[in-house]
mmCIF file of C-alpha atoms and ligand atoms in Angstrom:
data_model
loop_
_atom_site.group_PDB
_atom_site.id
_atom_site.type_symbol
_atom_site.label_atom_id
_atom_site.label_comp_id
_atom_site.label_asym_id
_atom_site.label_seq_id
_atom_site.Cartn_x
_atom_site.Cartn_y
_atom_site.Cartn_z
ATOM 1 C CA UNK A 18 -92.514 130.021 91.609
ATOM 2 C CA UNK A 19 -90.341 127.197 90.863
ATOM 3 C CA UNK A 20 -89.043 124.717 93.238
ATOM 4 C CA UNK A 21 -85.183 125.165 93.284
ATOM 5 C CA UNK A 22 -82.263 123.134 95.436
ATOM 6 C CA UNK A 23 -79.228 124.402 96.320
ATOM 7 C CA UNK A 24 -76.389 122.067 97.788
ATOM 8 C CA UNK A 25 -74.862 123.569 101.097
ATOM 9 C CA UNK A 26 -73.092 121.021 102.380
ATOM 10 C CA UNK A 27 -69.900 119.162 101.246
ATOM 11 C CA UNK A 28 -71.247 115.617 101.032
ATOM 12 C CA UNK A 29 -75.449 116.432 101.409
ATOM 13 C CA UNK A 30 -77.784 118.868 102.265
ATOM 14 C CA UNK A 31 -80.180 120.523 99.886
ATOM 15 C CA UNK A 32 -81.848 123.941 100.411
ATOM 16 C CA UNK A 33 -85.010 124.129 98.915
ATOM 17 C CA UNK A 34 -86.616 127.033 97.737
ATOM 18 C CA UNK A 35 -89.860 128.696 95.580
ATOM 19 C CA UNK A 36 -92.381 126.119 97.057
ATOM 20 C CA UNK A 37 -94.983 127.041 100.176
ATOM 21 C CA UNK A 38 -95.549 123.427 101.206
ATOM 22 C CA UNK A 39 -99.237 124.884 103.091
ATOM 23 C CA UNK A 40 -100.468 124.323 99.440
ATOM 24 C CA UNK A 41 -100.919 121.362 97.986
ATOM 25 C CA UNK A 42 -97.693 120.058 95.653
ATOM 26 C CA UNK A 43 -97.863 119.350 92.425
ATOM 27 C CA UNK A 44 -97.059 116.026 90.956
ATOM 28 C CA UNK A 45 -93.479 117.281 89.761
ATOM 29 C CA UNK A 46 -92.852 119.141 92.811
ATOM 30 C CA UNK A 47 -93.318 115.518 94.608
ATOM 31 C CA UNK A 48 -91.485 113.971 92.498
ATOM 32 C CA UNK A 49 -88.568 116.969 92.717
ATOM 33 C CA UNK A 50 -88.315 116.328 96.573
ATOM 34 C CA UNK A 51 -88.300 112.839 96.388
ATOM 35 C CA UNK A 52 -85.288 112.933 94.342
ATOM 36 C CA UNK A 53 -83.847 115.439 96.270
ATOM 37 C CA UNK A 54 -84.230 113.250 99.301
ATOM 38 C CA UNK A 55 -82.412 110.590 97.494
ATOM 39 C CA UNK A 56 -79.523 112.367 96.239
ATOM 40 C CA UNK A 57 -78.929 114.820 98.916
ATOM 41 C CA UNK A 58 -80.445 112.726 101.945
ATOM 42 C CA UNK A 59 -81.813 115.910 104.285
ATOM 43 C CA UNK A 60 -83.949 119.022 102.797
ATOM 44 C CA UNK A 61 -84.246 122.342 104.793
ATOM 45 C CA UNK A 62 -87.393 124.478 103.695
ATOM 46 C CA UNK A 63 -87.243 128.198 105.609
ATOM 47 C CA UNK A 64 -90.469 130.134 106.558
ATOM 48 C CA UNK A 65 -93.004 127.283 106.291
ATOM 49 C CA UNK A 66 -95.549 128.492 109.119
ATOM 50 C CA UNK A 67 -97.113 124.980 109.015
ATOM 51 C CA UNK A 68 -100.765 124.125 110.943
ATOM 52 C CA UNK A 69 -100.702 120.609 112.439
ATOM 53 C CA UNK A 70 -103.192 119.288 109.716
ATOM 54 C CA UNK A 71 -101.313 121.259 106.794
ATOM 55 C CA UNK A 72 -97.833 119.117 108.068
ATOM 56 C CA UNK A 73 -99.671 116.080 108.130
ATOM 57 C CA UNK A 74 -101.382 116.537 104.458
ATOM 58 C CA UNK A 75 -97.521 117.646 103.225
ATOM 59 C CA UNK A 76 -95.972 114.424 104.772
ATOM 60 C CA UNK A 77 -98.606 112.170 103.190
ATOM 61 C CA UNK A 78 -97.249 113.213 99.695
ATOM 62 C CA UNK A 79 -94.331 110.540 100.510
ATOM 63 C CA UNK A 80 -96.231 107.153 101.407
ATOM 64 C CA UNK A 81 -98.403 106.232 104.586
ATOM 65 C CA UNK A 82 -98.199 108.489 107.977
ATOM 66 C CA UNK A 83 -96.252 106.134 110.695
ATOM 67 C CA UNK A 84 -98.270 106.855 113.808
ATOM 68 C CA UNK A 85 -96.545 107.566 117.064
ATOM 69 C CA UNK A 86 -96.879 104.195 119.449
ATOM 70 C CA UNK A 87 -94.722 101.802 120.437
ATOM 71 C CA UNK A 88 -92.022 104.596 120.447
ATOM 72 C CA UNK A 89 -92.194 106.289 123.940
ATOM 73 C CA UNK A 90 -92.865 105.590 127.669
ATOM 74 C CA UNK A 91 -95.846 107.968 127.138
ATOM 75 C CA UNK A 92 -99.095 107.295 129.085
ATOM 76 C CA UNK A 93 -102.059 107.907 127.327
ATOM 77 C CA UNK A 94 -103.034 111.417 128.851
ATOM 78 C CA UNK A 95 -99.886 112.629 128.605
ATOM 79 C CA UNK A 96 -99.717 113.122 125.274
ATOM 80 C CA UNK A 97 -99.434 116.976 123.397
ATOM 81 C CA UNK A 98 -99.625 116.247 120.468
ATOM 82 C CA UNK A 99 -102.069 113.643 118.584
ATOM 83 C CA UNK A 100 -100.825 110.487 117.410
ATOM 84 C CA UNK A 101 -99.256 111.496 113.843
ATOM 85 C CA UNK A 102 -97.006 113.510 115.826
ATOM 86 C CA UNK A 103 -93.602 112.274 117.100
ATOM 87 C CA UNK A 104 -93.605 115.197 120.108
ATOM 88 C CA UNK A 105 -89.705 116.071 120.193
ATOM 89 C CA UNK A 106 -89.960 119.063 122.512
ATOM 90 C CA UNK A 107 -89.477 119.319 126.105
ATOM 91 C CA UNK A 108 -92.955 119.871 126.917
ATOM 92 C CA UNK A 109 -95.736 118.157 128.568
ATOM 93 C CA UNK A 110 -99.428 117.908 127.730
ATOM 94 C CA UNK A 111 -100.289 121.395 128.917
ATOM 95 C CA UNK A 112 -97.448 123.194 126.992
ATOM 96 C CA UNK A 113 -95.042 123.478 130.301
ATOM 97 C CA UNK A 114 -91.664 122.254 130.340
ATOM 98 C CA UNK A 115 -90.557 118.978 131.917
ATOM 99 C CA UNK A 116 -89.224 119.167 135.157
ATOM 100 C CA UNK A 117 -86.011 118.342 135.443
ATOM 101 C CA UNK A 118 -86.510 114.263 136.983
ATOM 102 C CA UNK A 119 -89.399 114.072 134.989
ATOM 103 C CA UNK A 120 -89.377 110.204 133.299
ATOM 104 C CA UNK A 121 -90.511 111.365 130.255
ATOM 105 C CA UNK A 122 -87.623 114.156 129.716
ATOM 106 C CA UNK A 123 -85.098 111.322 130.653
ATOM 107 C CA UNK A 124 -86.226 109.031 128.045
ATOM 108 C CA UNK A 125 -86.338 111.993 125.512
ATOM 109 C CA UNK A 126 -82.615 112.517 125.714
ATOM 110 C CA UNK A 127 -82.175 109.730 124.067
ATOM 111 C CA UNK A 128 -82.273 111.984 121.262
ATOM 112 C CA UNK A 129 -79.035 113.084 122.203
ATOM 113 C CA UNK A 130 -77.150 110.035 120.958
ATOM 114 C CA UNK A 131 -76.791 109.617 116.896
ATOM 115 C CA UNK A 132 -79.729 107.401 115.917
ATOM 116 C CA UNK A 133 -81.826 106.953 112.659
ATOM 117 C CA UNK A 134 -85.791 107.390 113.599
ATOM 118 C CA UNK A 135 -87.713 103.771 114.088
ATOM 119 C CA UNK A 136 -84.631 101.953 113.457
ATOM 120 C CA UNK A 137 -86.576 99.669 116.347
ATOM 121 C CA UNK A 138 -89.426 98.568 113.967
ATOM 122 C CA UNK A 139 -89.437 95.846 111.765
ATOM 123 C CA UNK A 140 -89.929 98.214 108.830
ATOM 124 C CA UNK A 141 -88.416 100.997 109.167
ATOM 125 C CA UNK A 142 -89.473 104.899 108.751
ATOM 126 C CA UNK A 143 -88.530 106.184 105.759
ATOM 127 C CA UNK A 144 -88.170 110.127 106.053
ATOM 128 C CA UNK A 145 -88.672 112.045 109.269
ATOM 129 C CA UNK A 146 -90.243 115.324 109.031
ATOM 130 C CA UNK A 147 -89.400 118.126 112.075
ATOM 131 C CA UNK A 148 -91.023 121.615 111.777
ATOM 132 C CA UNK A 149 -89.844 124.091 114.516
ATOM 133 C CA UNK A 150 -92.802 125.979 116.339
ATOM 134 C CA UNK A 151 -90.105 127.877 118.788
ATOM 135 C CA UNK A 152 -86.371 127.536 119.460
ATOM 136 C CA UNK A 153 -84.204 128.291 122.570
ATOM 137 C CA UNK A 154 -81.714 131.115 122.384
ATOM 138 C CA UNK A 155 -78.946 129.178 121.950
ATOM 139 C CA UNK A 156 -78.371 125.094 121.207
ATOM 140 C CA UNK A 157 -80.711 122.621 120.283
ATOM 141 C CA UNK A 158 -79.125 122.096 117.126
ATOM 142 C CA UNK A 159 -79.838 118.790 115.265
ATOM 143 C CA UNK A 160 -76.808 117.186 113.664
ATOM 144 C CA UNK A 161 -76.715 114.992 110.487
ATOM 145 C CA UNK A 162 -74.494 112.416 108.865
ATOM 146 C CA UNK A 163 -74.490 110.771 106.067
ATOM 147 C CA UNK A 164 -74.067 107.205 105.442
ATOM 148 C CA UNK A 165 -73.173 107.144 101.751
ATOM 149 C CA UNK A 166 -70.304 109.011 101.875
ATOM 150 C CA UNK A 167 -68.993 107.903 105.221
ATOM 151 C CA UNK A 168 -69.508 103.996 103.335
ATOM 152 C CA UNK A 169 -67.794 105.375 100.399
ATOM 153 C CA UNK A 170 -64.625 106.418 102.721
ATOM 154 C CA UNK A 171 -64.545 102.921 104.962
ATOM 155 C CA UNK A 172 -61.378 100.577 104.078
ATOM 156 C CA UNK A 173 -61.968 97.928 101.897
ATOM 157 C CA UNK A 174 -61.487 95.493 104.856
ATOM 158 C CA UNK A 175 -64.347 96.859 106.821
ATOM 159 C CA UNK A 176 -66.551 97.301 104.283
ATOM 160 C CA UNK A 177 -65.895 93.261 103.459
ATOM 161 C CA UNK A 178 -66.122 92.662 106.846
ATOM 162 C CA UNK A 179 -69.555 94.090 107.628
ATOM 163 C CA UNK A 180 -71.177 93.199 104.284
ATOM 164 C CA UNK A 181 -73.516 90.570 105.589
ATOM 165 C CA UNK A 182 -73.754 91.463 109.255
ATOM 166 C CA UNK A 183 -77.355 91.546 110.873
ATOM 167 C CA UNK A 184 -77.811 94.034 114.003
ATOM 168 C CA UNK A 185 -80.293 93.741 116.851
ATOM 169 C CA UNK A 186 -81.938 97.431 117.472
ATOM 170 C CA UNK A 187 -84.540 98.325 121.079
ATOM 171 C CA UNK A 188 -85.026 101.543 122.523
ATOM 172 C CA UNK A 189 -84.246 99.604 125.446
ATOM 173 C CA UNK A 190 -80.470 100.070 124.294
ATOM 174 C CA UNK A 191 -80.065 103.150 123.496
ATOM 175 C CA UNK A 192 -81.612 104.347 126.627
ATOM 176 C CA UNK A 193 -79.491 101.669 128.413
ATOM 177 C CA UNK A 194 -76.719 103.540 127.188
ATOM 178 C CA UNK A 195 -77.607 107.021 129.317
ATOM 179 C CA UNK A 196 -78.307 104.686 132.237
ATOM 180 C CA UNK A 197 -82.229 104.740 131.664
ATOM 181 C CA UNK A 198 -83.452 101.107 132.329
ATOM 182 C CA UNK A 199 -86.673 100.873 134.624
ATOM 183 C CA UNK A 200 -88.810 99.656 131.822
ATOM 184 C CA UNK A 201 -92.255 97.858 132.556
ATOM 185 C CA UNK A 202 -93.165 95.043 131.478
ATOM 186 C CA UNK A 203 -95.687 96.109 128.678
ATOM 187 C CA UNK A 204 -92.633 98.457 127.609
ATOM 188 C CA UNK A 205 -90.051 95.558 127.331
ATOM 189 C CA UNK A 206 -92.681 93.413 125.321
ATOM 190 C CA UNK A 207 -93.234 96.883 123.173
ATOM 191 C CA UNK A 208 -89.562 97.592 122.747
ATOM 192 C CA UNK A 209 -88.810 94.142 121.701
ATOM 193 C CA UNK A 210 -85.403 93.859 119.429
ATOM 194 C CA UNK A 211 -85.763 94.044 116.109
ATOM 195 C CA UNK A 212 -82.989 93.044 113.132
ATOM 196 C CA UNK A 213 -81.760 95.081 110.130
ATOM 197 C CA UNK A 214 -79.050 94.853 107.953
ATOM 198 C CA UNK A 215 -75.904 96.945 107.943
ATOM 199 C CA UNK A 216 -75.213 97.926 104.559
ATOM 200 C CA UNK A 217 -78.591 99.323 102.519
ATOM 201 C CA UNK A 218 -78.337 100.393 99.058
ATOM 202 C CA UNK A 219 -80.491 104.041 97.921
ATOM 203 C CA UNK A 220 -82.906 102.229 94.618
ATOM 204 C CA UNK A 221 -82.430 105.735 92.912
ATOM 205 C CA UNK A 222 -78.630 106.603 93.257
ATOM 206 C CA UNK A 223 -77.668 102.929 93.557
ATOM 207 C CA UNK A 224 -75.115 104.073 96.452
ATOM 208 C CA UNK A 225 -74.764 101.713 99.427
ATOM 209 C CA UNK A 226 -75.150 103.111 103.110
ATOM 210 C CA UNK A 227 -74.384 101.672 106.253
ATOM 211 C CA UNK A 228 -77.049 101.805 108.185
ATOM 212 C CA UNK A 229 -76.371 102.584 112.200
ATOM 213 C CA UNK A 230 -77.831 104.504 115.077
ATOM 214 C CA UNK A 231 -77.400 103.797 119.006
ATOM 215 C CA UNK A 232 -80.541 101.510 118.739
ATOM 216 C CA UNK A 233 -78.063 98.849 118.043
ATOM 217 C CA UNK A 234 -76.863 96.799 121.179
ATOM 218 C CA UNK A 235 -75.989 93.436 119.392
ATOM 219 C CA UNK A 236 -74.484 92.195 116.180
ATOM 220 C CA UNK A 237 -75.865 88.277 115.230
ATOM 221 C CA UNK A 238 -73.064 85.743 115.917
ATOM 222 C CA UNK A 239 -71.081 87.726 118.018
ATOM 223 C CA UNK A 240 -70.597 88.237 121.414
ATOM 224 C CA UNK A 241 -71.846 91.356 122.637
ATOM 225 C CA UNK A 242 -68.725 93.555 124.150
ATOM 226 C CA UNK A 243 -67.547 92.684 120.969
ATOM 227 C CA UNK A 244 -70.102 93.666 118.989
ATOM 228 C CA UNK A 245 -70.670 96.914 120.743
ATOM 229 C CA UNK A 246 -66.848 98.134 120.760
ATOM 230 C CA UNK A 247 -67.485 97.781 116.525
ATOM 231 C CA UNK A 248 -70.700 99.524 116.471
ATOM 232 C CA UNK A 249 -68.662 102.066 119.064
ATOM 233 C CA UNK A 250 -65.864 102.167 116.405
ATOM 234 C CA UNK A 251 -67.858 102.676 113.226
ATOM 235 C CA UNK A 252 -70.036 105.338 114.935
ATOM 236 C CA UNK A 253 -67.245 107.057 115.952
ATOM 237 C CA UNK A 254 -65.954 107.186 111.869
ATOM 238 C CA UNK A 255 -69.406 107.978 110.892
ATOM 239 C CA UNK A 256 -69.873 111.237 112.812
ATOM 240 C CA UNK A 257 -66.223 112.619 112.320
ATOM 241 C CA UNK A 258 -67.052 116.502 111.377
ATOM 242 C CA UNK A 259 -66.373 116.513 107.946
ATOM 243 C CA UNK A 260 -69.328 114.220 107.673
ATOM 244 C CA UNK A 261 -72.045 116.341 109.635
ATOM 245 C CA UNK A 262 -74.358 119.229 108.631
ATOM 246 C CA UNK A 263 -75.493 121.147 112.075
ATOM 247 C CA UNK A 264 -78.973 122.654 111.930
ATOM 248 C CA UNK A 265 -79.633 126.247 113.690
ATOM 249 C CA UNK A 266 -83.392 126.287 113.867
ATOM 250 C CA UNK A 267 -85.696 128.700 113.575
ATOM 251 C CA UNK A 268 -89.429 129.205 114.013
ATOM 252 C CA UNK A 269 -91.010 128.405 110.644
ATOM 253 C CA UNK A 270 -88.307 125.945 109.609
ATOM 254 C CA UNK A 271 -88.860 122.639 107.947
ATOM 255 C CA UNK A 272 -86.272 119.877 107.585
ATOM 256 C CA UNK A 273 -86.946 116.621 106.455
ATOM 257 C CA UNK A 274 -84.450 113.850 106.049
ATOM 258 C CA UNK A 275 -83.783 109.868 104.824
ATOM 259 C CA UNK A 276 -83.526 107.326 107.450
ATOM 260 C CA UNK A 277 -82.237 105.121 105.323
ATOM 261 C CA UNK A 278 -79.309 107.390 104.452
ATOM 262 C CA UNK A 279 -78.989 109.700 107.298
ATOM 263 C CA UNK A 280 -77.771 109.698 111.415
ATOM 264 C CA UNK A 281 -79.252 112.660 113.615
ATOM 265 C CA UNK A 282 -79.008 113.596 116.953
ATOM 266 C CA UNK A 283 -80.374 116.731 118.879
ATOM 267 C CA UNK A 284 -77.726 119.087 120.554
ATOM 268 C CA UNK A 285 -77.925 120.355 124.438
ATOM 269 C CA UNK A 286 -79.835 123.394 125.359
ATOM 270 C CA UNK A 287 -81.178 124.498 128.785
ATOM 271 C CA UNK A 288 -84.065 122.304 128.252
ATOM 272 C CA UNK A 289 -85.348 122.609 131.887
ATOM 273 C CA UNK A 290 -85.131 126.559 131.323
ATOM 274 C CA UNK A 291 -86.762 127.700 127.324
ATOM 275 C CA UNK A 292 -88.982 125.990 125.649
ATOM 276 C CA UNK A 293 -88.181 123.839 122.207
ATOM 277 C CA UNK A 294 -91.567 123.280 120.692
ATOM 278 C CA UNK A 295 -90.629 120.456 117.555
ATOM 279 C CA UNK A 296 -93.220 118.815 115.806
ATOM 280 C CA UNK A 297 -92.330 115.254 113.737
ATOM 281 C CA UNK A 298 -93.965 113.775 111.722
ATOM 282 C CA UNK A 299 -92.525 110.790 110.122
ATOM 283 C CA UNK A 300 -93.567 108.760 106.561
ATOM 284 C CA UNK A 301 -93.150 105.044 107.595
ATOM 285 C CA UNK A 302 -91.081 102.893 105.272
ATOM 286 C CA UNK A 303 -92.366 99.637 102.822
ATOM 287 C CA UNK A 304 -90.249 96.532 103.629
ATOM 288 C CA UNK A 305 -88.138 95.296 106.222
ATOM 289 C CA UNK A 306 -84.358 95.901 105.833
ATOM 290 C CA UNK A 307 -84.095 91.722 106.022
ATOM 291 C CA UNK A 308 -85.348 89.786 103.450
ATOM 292 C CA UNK A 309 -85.973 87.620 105.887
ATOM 293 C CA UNK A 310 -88.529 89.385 108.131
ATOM 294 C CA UNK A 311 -90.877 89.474 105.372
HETATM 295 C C1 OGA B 21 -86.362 113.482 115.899
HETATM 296 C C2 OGA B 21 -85.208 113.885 116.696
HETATM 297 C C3 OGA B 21 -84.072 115.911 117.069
HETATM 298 C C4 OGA B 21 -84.415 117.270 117.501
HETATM 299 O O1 OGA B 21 -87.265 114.313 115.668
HETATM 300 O O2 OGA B 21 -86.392 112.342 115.457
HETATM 301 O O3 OGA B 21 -84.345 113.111 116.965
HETATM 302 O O4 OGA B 21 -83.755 118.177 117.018
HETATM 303 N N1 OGA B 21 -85.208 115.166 116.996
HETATM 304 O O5 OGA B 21 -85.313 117.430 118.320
HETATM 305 MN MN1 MN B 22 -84.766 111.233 115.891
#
């Protein structure tokens, strides 16, 4: 077998295909997908029937395991999955789904809104890594954008104009944005704002990004209606649909994407109804995005 990638979307997208990623990869086959991730910014692998452990060997081929805390307003026994996991279903710790006014399914659709994953660290994650166990009849489609080639198509003015500008990212804002705001206090000291930059540039294809997701709530220096209605403005360019690849899962699939190149989001299904058992696991990133934060 030899690994093979096939473009399928205009701007991104690679499908991947002669690999079983339950085996261990070789060191070209490593090196094959990293590039991949670089130049095409999401992968899709098809019948990958993955054990917990064999997903969390694969995702260790691409730099340290980020571990699941400081990310949710999970309590310790509520918890499905073990910490390597980023549990993106709408389950509970017995395998049931969430009741409809259950906290922890209002926090989750979050998900909803076009973010890039950990965008509320310090550093980072790098890729994201989301194998589907079972999918609902219909939705529950994850969307993707990407940031290269929506940078590449932004007027010469804005890309001047946002060049240098710093952005403050908490989960507390993009769940402020659904309404959700009843943190603790141990949640608001863990959900603490963070700053990136805006425009990141891939180290492989050289191509600058912008770098967004609805973890932003303020830009440095700027007051913050006004810095929201520009974040509102360039996420509203970013996910026009010429930009986005949309995902129909099924059981056994495997797509991994960039962070630092790509916006998701998760589409609505009758989440209180079918069950959407996603497993994440996510390879955290090097450096902070600010020199500054080092
Ligand atoms: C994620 C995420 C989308 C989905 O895993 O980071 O946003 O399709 N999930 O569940
Ligand atoms: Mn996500």
């Amino acid at each position: 077998m030899s690994l093979k990638i096939e473009q399928v979307h205009k701007y991104f997208v690679g499908e991947v295909s002669g690999i079983d990623l339950s085996d261990p990869l070789s060191k070209s086959e490593v090196i094959q997908i990293e590039e991949g991730m670089d130049q095409f910014g999401v992968l899709i692998f098809r019948e990958q029937f993955l054990s917990d452990e064999e997903q969390v060997s694969y995702t260790k081929n691409f730099g340290e395991l980020e571990l699941h805390v400081g990310s949710n307003v999970l309590k310790g026994n509520e918890r499905r999955l073990s910490l390597e996991f980023a549990d993106v279903s709408n389950l509970d710790q017995d395998g049931e789904i969430l009741k409809k006014g259950d906290r922890r399914r209002m926090f989750n659709l979050g998900n909803r809104l076009w973010h890039t994953d950990s965008s509320f660290r310090n550093i980072p994650s790098k890729f994201s890594i989301l194998s589907c166990r079972s999918s609902p009849k219909n939705g529950g489609n994850t969307e993707f954008s990407f940031m290269p080639a929506v940078y590449d198509e932004l007027d010469e003015g804005t890309k001047q104009e946002i060049a240098d500008l710093i952005t403050e990212h908490s989960l507390i804002y993009s769940r402020g944005q659904l309404g959700f705001s009843d943190f603790n206090e141990e949640e608001k000291q863990m959900f603490k704002p963070v700053q990136h930059v805006m425009v990141r540039i891939n180290e492989f294809t050289k191509r600058k990004s912008i770098y967004l997701s609805s973890h932003i709530g303020k830009i440095l220096g700027w007051e913050i209606p006004e810095g929201r209605d520009f974040i509102r403005e360039l996420m509203e360019f970013a996910t026009q649909r010429h930009f986005v690849y949309a995902h129909e899962w099924k059981p056994g699939d495997l797509v991994m994407w960039d962070n630092r190149q790509c916006m998701h989001r998760v589409r609505p299904f009758k989440d209180t109804g079918e069950k959407r058992d996603m497993r994440r696991t996510t390879v955290a990133g090097t450096a902070p995005t600010l020199v500054s934060a080092t």
